[in-house]
Amino acid sequence: MDILELMKKRYSAKKYNADKAIPQEKIEALKEVLYLSPSSINIQPWKFTFVQNPEVKAQLAQVSMHNTEKVNQAQLLVVFSVADDLDAFQQIVETELPEARRNWYNQIRASKSETDMKTWLSQQVYIALGVGLTASIALGLDSTAMEGIESDKYKEILNMSAFKPLFAMSVGYGAEDDFNRIEVMPKSRRFLDSVIESI
Ligand SMILES: Cc1cc2nc3c(=O)[nH]c(=O)nc-3n(C[C@H](O)[C@H](O)[C@H](O)COP(=O)(O)O)c2cc1C
């Protein structure tokens, strides 16, 4: 299926088939795809937590606002977190990034306030969400982006210190009777001519 067909087919699942297992190789492929996500200066300020453990997933579901049912039903929950402790992240930069990137990062850090740094780092994580949503449908899986999570409680449950959960993505197979299935609910978007400008 070409990319346009895939994008027309994907939709935000609102109800999942809780009984249909995702082949593990698809989950492993999704991990590798997210790992390859692009970011500004290749800074990669993220952590992707793949939750398949039903008990942990149920705990997260409880603190997922209007998304509780989806998190419980979907067989996989991917939590997208951003580096939130800049000094701790500096250690990662020193250890894992090549010198040129490190120097570039240090220049940016020296020139921005802590708030602006954190905003910039968070923006990078949203790129990975776009990659994850597209990769899911390419793998034949349905998904839902979810900003509706209680970040502090996710952080506690996942035992994070230097990273902070920003949003999550549930992944699985959409239920046959999901009102939001593409066959039932046509794609809704603004006017194409108002969004796309061609010069
Ligand atoms: C960053 C982001 C956060 C979202 N948060 C939620 C959410 O918490 N719960 C939910 O059901 N849908 C959520 N959505 C889904 C959007 O409402 C959906 O993508 C949009 O209405 C377009 O519909 P479509 O994805 O079916 O094409 C989110 C989407 C994005 C990109």
PDB file of C-alpha atoms and ligand atoms in Angstrom:
ATOM      1  CA  MET A   1       0.000   0.000   0.000  1.00  0.00           C
ATOM      2  CA  ASP A   2       1.452   3.392  -0.865  1.00  0.00           C
ATOM      3  CA  ILE A   3       1.929   6.121   1.724  1.00  0.00           C
ATOM      4  CA  LEU A   4      -1.178   8.096   0.707  1.00  0.00           C
ATOM      5  CA  GLU A   5      -3.369   5.012   1.011  1.00  0.00           C
ATOM      6  CA  LEU A   6      -1.859   4.296   4.418  1.00  0.00           C
ATOM      7  CA  MET A   7      -2.525   7.839   5.661  1.00  0.00           C
ATOM      8  CA  LYS A   8      -6.116   7.659   4.402  1.00  0.00           C
ATOM      9  CA  LYS A   9      -6.555   4.361   6.185  1.00  0.00           C
ATOM     10  CA  ARG A  10      -5.104   5.306   9.582  1.00  0.00           C
ATOM     11  CA  TYR A  11      -7.416   6.702  12.219  1.00  0.00           C
ATOM     12  CA  SER A  12      -7.289   7.241  15.955  1.00  0.00           C
ATOM     13  CA  ALA A  13      -8.702   4.069  17.458  1.00  0.00           C
ATOM     14  CA  LYS A  14     -11.173   4.773  20.277  1.00  0.00           C
ATOM     15  CA  LYS A  15     -11.882   1.112  21.055  1.00  0.00           C
ATOM     16  CA  TYR A  16      -9.581  -1.863  20.689  1.00  0.00           C
ATOM     17  CA  ASN A  17     -10.019  -5.594  20.300  1.00  0.00           C
ATOM     18  CA  ALA A  18      -8.464  -6.611  23.615  1.00  0.00           C
ATOM     19  CA  ASP A  19      -8.142 -10.273  22.637  1.00  0.00           C
ATOM     20  CA  LYS A  20      -6.175  -9.978  19.420  1.00  0.00           C
ATOM     21  CA  ALA A  21      -2.459 -10.310  20.139  1.00  0.00           C
ATOM     22  CA  ILE A  22       0.115  -8.221  18.300  1.00  0.00           C
ATOM     23  CA  PRO A  23       2.850 -10.436  16.802  1.00  0.00           C
ATOM     24  CA  GLN A  24       5.977  -9.721  18.859  1.00  0.00           C
ATOM     25  CA  GLU A  25       8.049  -9.122  15.703  1.00  0.00           C
ATOM     26  CA  LYS A  26       5.843  -6.146  14.873  1.00  0.00           C
ATOM     27  CA  ILE A  27       6.506  -4.689  18.317  1.00  0.00           C
ATOM     28  CA  GLU A  28      10.235  -5.245  17.883  1.00  0.00           C
ATOM     29  CA  ALA A  29      10.044  -3.527  14.463  1.00  0.00           C
ATOM     30  CA  LEU A  30       8.235  -0.568  16.030  1.00  0.00           C
ATOM     31  CA  LYS A  31      11.018  -0.254  18.619  1.00  0.00           C
ATOM     32  CA  GLU A  32      13.644  -0.096  15.896  1.00  0.00           C
ATOM     33  CA  VAL A  33      11.643   2.419  13.854  1.00  0.00           C
ATOM     34  CA  LEU A  34      11.192   4.761  16.831  1.00  0.00           C
ATOM     35  CA  TYR A  35      14.875   4.410  17.647  1.00  0.00           C
ATOM     36  CA  LEU A  36      15.637   5.780  14.164  1.00  0.00           C
ATOM     37  CA  SER A  37      13.430   8.882  14.546  1.00  0.00           C
ATOM     38  CA  PRO A  38      15.061  12.124  13.424  1.00  0.00           C
ATOM     39  CA  SER A  39      15.618  15.116  15.722  1.00  0.00           C
ATOM     40  CA  SER A  40      17.238  18.543  15.613  1.00  0.00           C
ATOM     41  CA  ILE A  41      21.042  18.200  15.674  1.00  0.00           C
ATOM     42  CA  ASN A  42      20.335  14.483  16.210  1.00  0.00           C
ATOM     43  CA  ILE A  43      19.947  15.215  19.918  1.00  0.00           C
ATOM     44  CA  GLN A  44      17.507  12.320  20.619  1.00  0.00           C
ATOM     45  CA  PRO A  45      16.346  13.661  24.028  1.00  0.00           C
ATOM     46  CA  TRP A  46      13.848  10.836  24.504  1.00  0.00           C
ATOM     47  CA  LYS A  47      12.962   7.547  26.076  1.00  0.00           C
ATOM     48  CA  PHE A  48      10.328   5.239  24.615  1.00  0.00           C
ATOM     49  CA  THR A  49       8.856   2.863  27.186  1.00  0.00           C
ATOM     50  CA  PHE A  50       7.104  -0.144  25.671  1.00  0.00           C
ATOM     51  CA  VAL A  51       4.532  -1.422  28.174  1.00  0.00           C
ATOM     52  CA  GLN A  52       3.100  -4.866  27.482  1.00  0.00           C
ATOM     53  CA  ASN A  53       2.980  -6.016  31.109  1.00  0.00           C
ATOM     54  CA  PRO A  54      -0.782  -6.097  31.877  1.00  0.00           C
ATOM     55  CA  GLU A  55      -0.391  -5.044  35.535  1.00  0.00           C
ATOM     56  CA  VAL A  56       1.752  -2.008  34.762  1.00  0.00           C
ATOM     57  CA  LYS A  57      -0.504  -1.113  31.837  1.00  0.00           C
ATOM     58  CA  ALA A  58      -3.566  -1.309  34.123  1.00  0.00           C
ATOM     59  CA  GLN A  59      -1.906   1.039  36.620  1.00  0.00           C
ATOM     60  CA  LEU A  60      -1.152   3.527  33.840  1.00  0.00           C
ATOM     61  CA  ALA A  61      -4.712   3.182  32.512  1.00  0.00           C
ATOM     62  CA  GLN A  62      -6.024   4.412  35.863  1.00  0.00           C
ATOM     63  CA  VAL A  63      -4.181   7.715  35.403  1.00  0.00           C
ATOM     64  CA  SER A  64      -4.970   8.184  31.711  1.00  0.00           C
ATOM     65  CA  MET A  65      -7.956  10.551  31.970  1.00  0.00           C
ATOM     66  CA  HIS A  66     -10.503   9.820  29.194  1.00  0.00           C
ATOM     67  CA  ASN A  67      -8.133   7.229  27.728  1.00  0.00           C
ATOM     68  CA  THR A  68      -8.468   4.588  30.478  1.00  0.00           C
ATOM     69  CA  GLU A  69     -10.453   2.107  28.382  1.00  0.00           C
ATOM     70  CA  LYS A  70      -8.153   2.406  25.378  1.00  0.00           C
ATOM     71  CA  VAL A  71      -5.047   1.807  27.467  1.00  0.00           C
ATOM     72  CA  ASN A  72      -6.620  -1.244  29.088  1.00  0.00           C
ATOM     73  CA  GLN A  73      -7.824  -2.700  25.792  1.00  0.00           C
ATOM     74  CA  ALA A  74      -4.809  -2.053  23.562  1.00  0.00           C
ATOM     75  CA  GLN A  75      -2.142  -4.713  23.877  1.00  0.00           C
ATOM     76  CA  LEU A  76       0.719  -2.225  23.772  1.00  0.00           C
ATOM     77  CA  LEU A  77       1.253   1.202  25.286  1.00  0.00           C
ATOM     78  CA  VAL A  78       4.281   3.224  24.246  1.00  0.00           C
ATOM     79  CA  VAL A  79       5.121   6.075  26.629  1.00  0.00           C
ATOM     80  CA  PHE A  80       7.113   8.934  25.118  1.00  0.00           C
ATOM     81  CA  SER A  81       9.287  10.770  27.633  1.00  0.00           C
ATOM     82  CA  VAL A  82      11.623  13.731  27.376  1.00  0.00           C
ATOM     83  CA  ALA A  83      14.852  14.517  29.190  1.00  0.00           C
ATOM     84  CA  ASP A  84      13.697  16.736  32.033  1.00  0.00           C
ATOM     85  CA  ASP A  85      16.787  17.034  34.204  1.00  0.00           C
ATOM     86  CA  LEU A  86      19.226  18.944  32.047  1.00  0.00           C
ATOM     87  CA  ASP A  87      22.247  18.073  34.183  1.00  0.00           C
ATOM     88  CA  ALA A  88      21.446  14.368  34.026  1.00  0.00           C
ATOM     89  CA  PHE A  89      20.896  14.654  30.274  1.00  0.00           C
ATOM     90  CA  GLN A  90      24.286  16.362  29.989  1.00  0.00           C
ATOM     91  CA  GLN A  91      25.841  13.083  31.166  1.00  0.00           C
ATOM     92  CA  ILE A  92      24.086  11.253  28.334  1.00  0.00           C
ATOM     93  CA  VAL A  93      25.247  13.865  25.848  1.00  0.00           C
ATOM     94  CA  GLU A  94      28.854  13.500  27.079  1.00  0.00           C
ATOM     95  CA  THR A  95      28.710   9.709  26.903  1.00  0.00           C
ATOM     96  CA  GLU A  96      26.636   8.941  23.831  1.00  0.00           C
ATOM     97  CA  LEU A  97      26.988  11.779  21.343  1.00  0.00           C
ATOM     98  CA  PRO A  98      29.962  12.362  19.046  1.00  0.00           C
ATOM     99  CA  GLU A  99      32.077  15.436  19.749  1.00  0.00           C
ATOM    100  CA  ALA A 100      30.675  17.683  17.026  1.00  0.00           C
ATOM    101  CA  ARG A 101      27.073  17.142  18.226  1.00  0.00           C
ATOM    102  CA  ARG A 102      28.131  17.561  21.830  1.00  0.00           C
ATOM    103  CA  ASN A 103      29.741  20.919  21.088  1.00  0.00           C
ATOM    104  CA  TRP A 104      26.708  22.031  19.141  1.00  0.00           C
ATOM    105  CA  TYR A 105      24.405  21.012  21.970  1.00  0.00           C
ATOM    106  CA  ASN A 106      26.562  22.834  24.505  1.00  0.00           C
ATOM    107  CA  GLN A 107      26.364  26.019  22.439  1.00  0.00           C
ATOM    108  CA  ILE A 108      22.590  25.758  22.268  1.00  0.00           C
ATOM    109  CA  ARG A 109      22.359  25.080  26.003  1.00  0.00           C
ATOM    110  CA  ALA A 110      24.528  28.110  26.743  1.00  0.00           C
ATOM    111  CA  SER A 111      22.308  30.334  24.597  1.00  0.00           C
ATOM    112  CA  LYS A 112      18.847  29.310  25.825  1.00  0.00           C
ATOM    113  CA  SER A 113      17.027  29.589  29.129  1.00  0.00           C
ATOM    114  CA  GLU A 114      16.183  26.339  30.910  1.00  0.00           C
ATOM    115  CA  THR A 115      12.510  26.752  29.965  1.00  0.00           C
ATOM    116  CA  ASP A 116      13.321  27.276  26.291  1.00  0.00           C
ATOM    117  CA  MET A 117      15.693  24.299  26.337  1.00  0.00           C
ATOM    118  CA  LYS A 118      12.958  22.071  27.744  1.00  0.00           C
ATOM    119  CA  THR A 119      10.448  23.300  25.166  1.00  0.00           C
ATOM    120  CA  TRP A 120      12.917  22.629  22.364  1.00  0.00           C
ATOM    121  CA  LEU A 121      13.702  19.130  23.659  1.00  0.00           C
ATOM    122  CA  SER A 122       9.989  18.307  24.012  1.00  0.00           C
ATOM    123  CA  GLN A 123       9.328  19.403  20.437  1.00  0.00           C
ATOM    124  CA  GLN A 124      11.731  16.714  19.264  1.00  0.00           C
ATOM    125  CA  VAL A 125       9.693  13.997  20.977  1.00  0.00           C
ATOM    126  CA  TYR A 126       6.587  14.944  18.960  1.00  0.00           C
ATOM    127  CA  ILE A 127       8.502  14.100  15.786  1.00  0.00           C
ATOM    128  CA  ALA A 128       8.875  10.558  17.079  1.00  0.00           C
ATOM    129  CA  LEU A 129       5.110  10.428  17.714  1.00  0.00           C
ATOM    130  CA  GLY A 130       4.495  11.181  14.017  1.00  0.00           C
ATOM    131  CA  VAL A 131       6.945   8.447  13.113  1.00  0.00           C
ATOM    132  CA  GLY A 132       5.244   6.028  15.525  1.00  0.00           C
ATOM    133  CA  LEU A 133       1.717   6.690  14.248  1.00  0.00           C
ATOM    134  CA  THR A 134       2.810   6.230  10.632  1.00  0.00           C
ATOM    135  CA  ALA A 135       4.903   3.163  11.426  1.00  0.00           C
ATOM    136  CA  SER A 136       1.987   1.546  13.256  1.00  0.00           C
ATOM    137  CA  ILE A 137      -0.357   1.649  10.277  1.00  0.00           C
ATOM    138  CA  ALA A 138       2.478   0.562   7.978  1.00  0.00           C
ATOM    139  CA  LEU A 139       2.833  -2.495  10.226  1.00  0.00           C
ATOM    140  CA  GLY A 140      -0.909  -3.155   9.952  1.00  0.00           C
ATOM    141  CA  LEU A 141      -1.628  -1.905  13.481  1.00  0.00           C
ATOM    142  CA  ASP A 142      -4.104   0.666  14.769  1.00  0.00           C
ATOM    143  CA  SER A 143      -3.003   3.302  17.243  1.00  0.00           C
ATOM    144  CA  THR A 144      -4.029   6.357  19.260  1.00  0.00           C
ATOM    145  CA  ALA A 145      -1.870   9.318  20.241  1.00  0.00           C
ATOM    146  CA  MET A 146      -2.740  10.342  23.783  1.00  0.00           C
ATOM    147  CA  GLU A 147      -1.787  13.602  25.434  1.00  0.00           C
ATOM    148  CA  GLY A 148      -4.517  12.836  27.938  1.00  0.00           C
ATOM    149  CA  ILE A 149      -2.321  11.241  30.570  1.00  0.00           C
ATOM    150  CA  GLU A 150      -1.299  12.330  34.072  1.00  0.00           C
ATOM    151  CA  SER A 151       2.364  12.879  33.458  1.00  0.00           C
ATOM    152  CA  ASP A 152       3.456  13.024  37.118  1.00  0.00           C
ATOM    153  CA  LYS A 153       1.681   9.786  37.959  1.00  0.00           C
ATOM    154  CA  TYR A 154       3.086   8.038  34.877  1.00  0.00           C
ATOM    155  CA  LYS A 155       6.521   9.185  36.003  1.00  0.00           C
ATOM    156  CA  GLU A 156       5.994   7.682  39.451  1.00  0.00           C
ATOM    157  CA  ILE A 157       4.631   4.367  38.162  1.00  0.00           C
ATOM    158  CA  LEU A 158       7.479   4.047  35.646  1.00  0.00           C
ATOM    159  CA  ASN A 159      10.055   4.998  38.266  1.00  0.00           C
ATOM    160  CA  MET A 160      11.595   7.753  36.183  1.00  0.00           C
ATOM    161  CA  SER A 161      13.831  10.469  37.524  1.00  0.00           C
ATOM    162  CA  ALA A 162      15.721  12.232  34.741  1.00  0.00           C
ATOM    163  CA  PHE A 163      12.930  11.829  32.164  1.00  0.00           C
ATOM    164  CA  LYS A 164       9.327  13.018  32.164  1.00  0.00           C
ATOM    165  CA  PRO A 165       6.461  11.325  30.265  1.00  0.00           C
ATOM    166  CA  LEU A 166       4.889  13.722  27.740  1.00  0.00           C
ATOM    167  CA  PHE A 167       2.271  11.564  26.031  1.00  0.00           C
ATOM    168  CA  ALA A 168       1.575   7.969  25.089  1.00  0.00           C
ATOM    169  CA  MET A 169       0.515   5.935  22.078  1.00  0.00           C
ATOM    170  CA  SER A 170      -1.704   2.892  22.400  1.00  0.00           C
ATOM    171  CA  VAL A 171      -1.228   0.258  19.720  1.00  0.00           C
ATOM    172  CA  GLY A 172      -3.277  -2.795  18.798  1.00  0.00           C
ATOM    173  CA  TYR A 173      -6.186  -3.804  16.612  1.00  0.00           C
ATOM    174  CA  GLY A 174      -9.180  -1.483  16.490  1.00  0.00           C
ATOM    175  CA  ALA A 175     -12.471  -3.061  17.563  1.00  0.00           C
ATOM    176  CA  GLU A 176     -14.987  -3.923  14.837  1.00  0.00           C
ATOM    177  CA  ASP A 177     -17.563  -1.712  16.569  1.00  0.00           C
ATOM    178  CA  ASP A 178     -15.280   1.294  17.150  1.00  0.00           C
ATOM    179  CA  PHE A 179     -17.370   4.346  16.161  1.00  0.00           C
ATOM    180  CA  ASN A 180     -14.211   6.007  14.897  1.00  0.00           C
ATOM    181  CA  ARG A 181     -13.269   3.305  12.359  1.00  0.00           C
ATOM    182  CA  ILE A 182     -12.414   4.834   9.012  1.00  0.00           C
ATOM    183  CA  GLU A 183     -15.297   2.992   7.278  1.00  0.00           C
ATOM    184  CA  VAL A 184     -17.756   4.646   9.693  1.00  0.00           C
ATOM    185  CA  MET A 185     -16.189   8.036  10.400  1.00  0.00           C
ATOM    186  CA  PRO A 186     -14.713   9.663   7.291  1.00  0.00           C
ATOM    187  CA  LYS A 187     -11.495  11.657   7.723  1.00  0.00           C
ATOM    188  CA  SER A 188     -12.194  15.210   8.794  1.00  0.00           C
ATOM    189  CA  ARG A 189      -9.681  17.904   7.932  1.00  0.00           C
ATOM    190  CA  ARG A 190      -9.570  21.648   7.176  1.00  0.00           C
ATOM    191  CA  PHE A 191      -9.804  22.766   3.539  1.00  0.00           C
ATOM    192  CA  LEU A 192      -6.838  21.458   1.581  1.00  0.00           C
ATOM    193  CA  ASP A 193      -6.358  24.772  -0.272  1.00  0.00           C
ATOM    194  CA  SER A 194      -6.218  26.614   2.995  1.00  0.00           C
ATOM    195  CA  VAL A 195      -3.622  24.247   4.464  1.00  0.00           C
ATOM    196  CA  ILE A 196      -1.432  23.533   1.426  1.00  0.00           C
ATOM    197  CA  GLU A 197       0.117  26.414  -0.437  1.00  0.00           C
ATOM    198  CA  SER A 198       1.893  25.733  -3.716  1.00  0.00           C
ATOM    199  CA  ILE A 199       4.193  28.337  -5.190  1.00  0.00           C
TER     200      ILE A 199
HETATM  201  C1  LIG B   1      -0.494  15.000  20.104  1.00  0.00           C
HETATM  202  C2  LIG B   1      -1.825  14.324  20.022  1.00  0.00           C
HETATM  203  C3  LIG B   1      -2.541  14.072  21.187  1.00  0.00           C
HETATM  204  C4  LIG B   1      -3.762  13.401  21.135  1.00  0.00           C
HETATM  205  N1  LIG B   1      -4.390  13.060  22.309  1.00  0.00           N
HETATM  206  C5  LIG B   1      -5.490  12.251  22.248  1.00  0.00           C
HETATM  207  C6  LIG B   1      -6.049  11.697  23.440  1.00  0.00           C
HETATM  208  O1  LIG B   1      -5.584  11.939  24.554  1.00  0.00           O
HETATM  209  N2  LIG B   1      -7.100  10.857  23.312  1.00  0.00           N
HETATM  210  C7  LIG B   1      -7.652  10.536  22.090  1.00  0.00           C
HETATM  211  O2  LIG B   1      -8.611   9.753  22.034  1.00  0.00           O
HETATM  212  N3  LIG B   1      -7.154  11.065  20.947  1.00  0.00           N
HETATM  213  C8  LIG B   1      -6.081  11.891  20.990  1.00  0.00           C
HETATM  214  N4  LIG B   1      -5.520  12.386  19.818  1.00  0.00           N
HETATM  215  C9  LIG B   1      -6.143  12.044  18.519  1.00  0.00           C
HETATM  216  C10 LIG B   1      -6.632  13.264  17.716  1.00  0.00           C
HETATM  217  O3  LIG B   1      -7.838  13.720  18.233  1.00  0.00           O
HETATM  218  C11 LIG B   1      -6.763  12.825  16.240  1.00  0.00           C
HETATM  219  O4  LIG B   1      -5.495  12.526  15.736  1.00  0.00           O
HETATM  220  C12 LIG B   1      -7.421  13.886  15.351  1.00  0.00           C
HETATM  221  O5  LIG B   1      -8.745  14.136  15.735  1.00  0.00           O
HETATM  222  C13 LIG B   1      -7.415  13.455  13.880  1.00  0.00           C
HETATM  223  O6  LIG B   1      -8.107  12.252  13.709  1.00  0.00           O
HETATM  224  P1  LIG B   1      -7.436  10.948  13.097  1.00  0.00           P
HETATM  225  O7  LIG B   1      -6.180  10.662  13.912  1.00  0.00           O
HETATM  226  O8  LIG B   1      -8.458   9.855  13.300  1.00  0.00           O
HETATM  227  O9  LIG B   1      -7.107  11.198  11.673  1.00  0.00           O
HETATM  228  C14 LIG B   1      -4.311  13.043  19.864  1.00  0.00           C
HETATM  229  C15 LIG B   1      -3.586  13.332  18.713  1.00  0.00           C
HETATM  230  C16 LIG B   1      -2.353  13.936  18.775  1.00  0.00           C
HETATM  231  C17 LIG B   1      -1.577  14.151  17.493  1.00  0.00           C
END
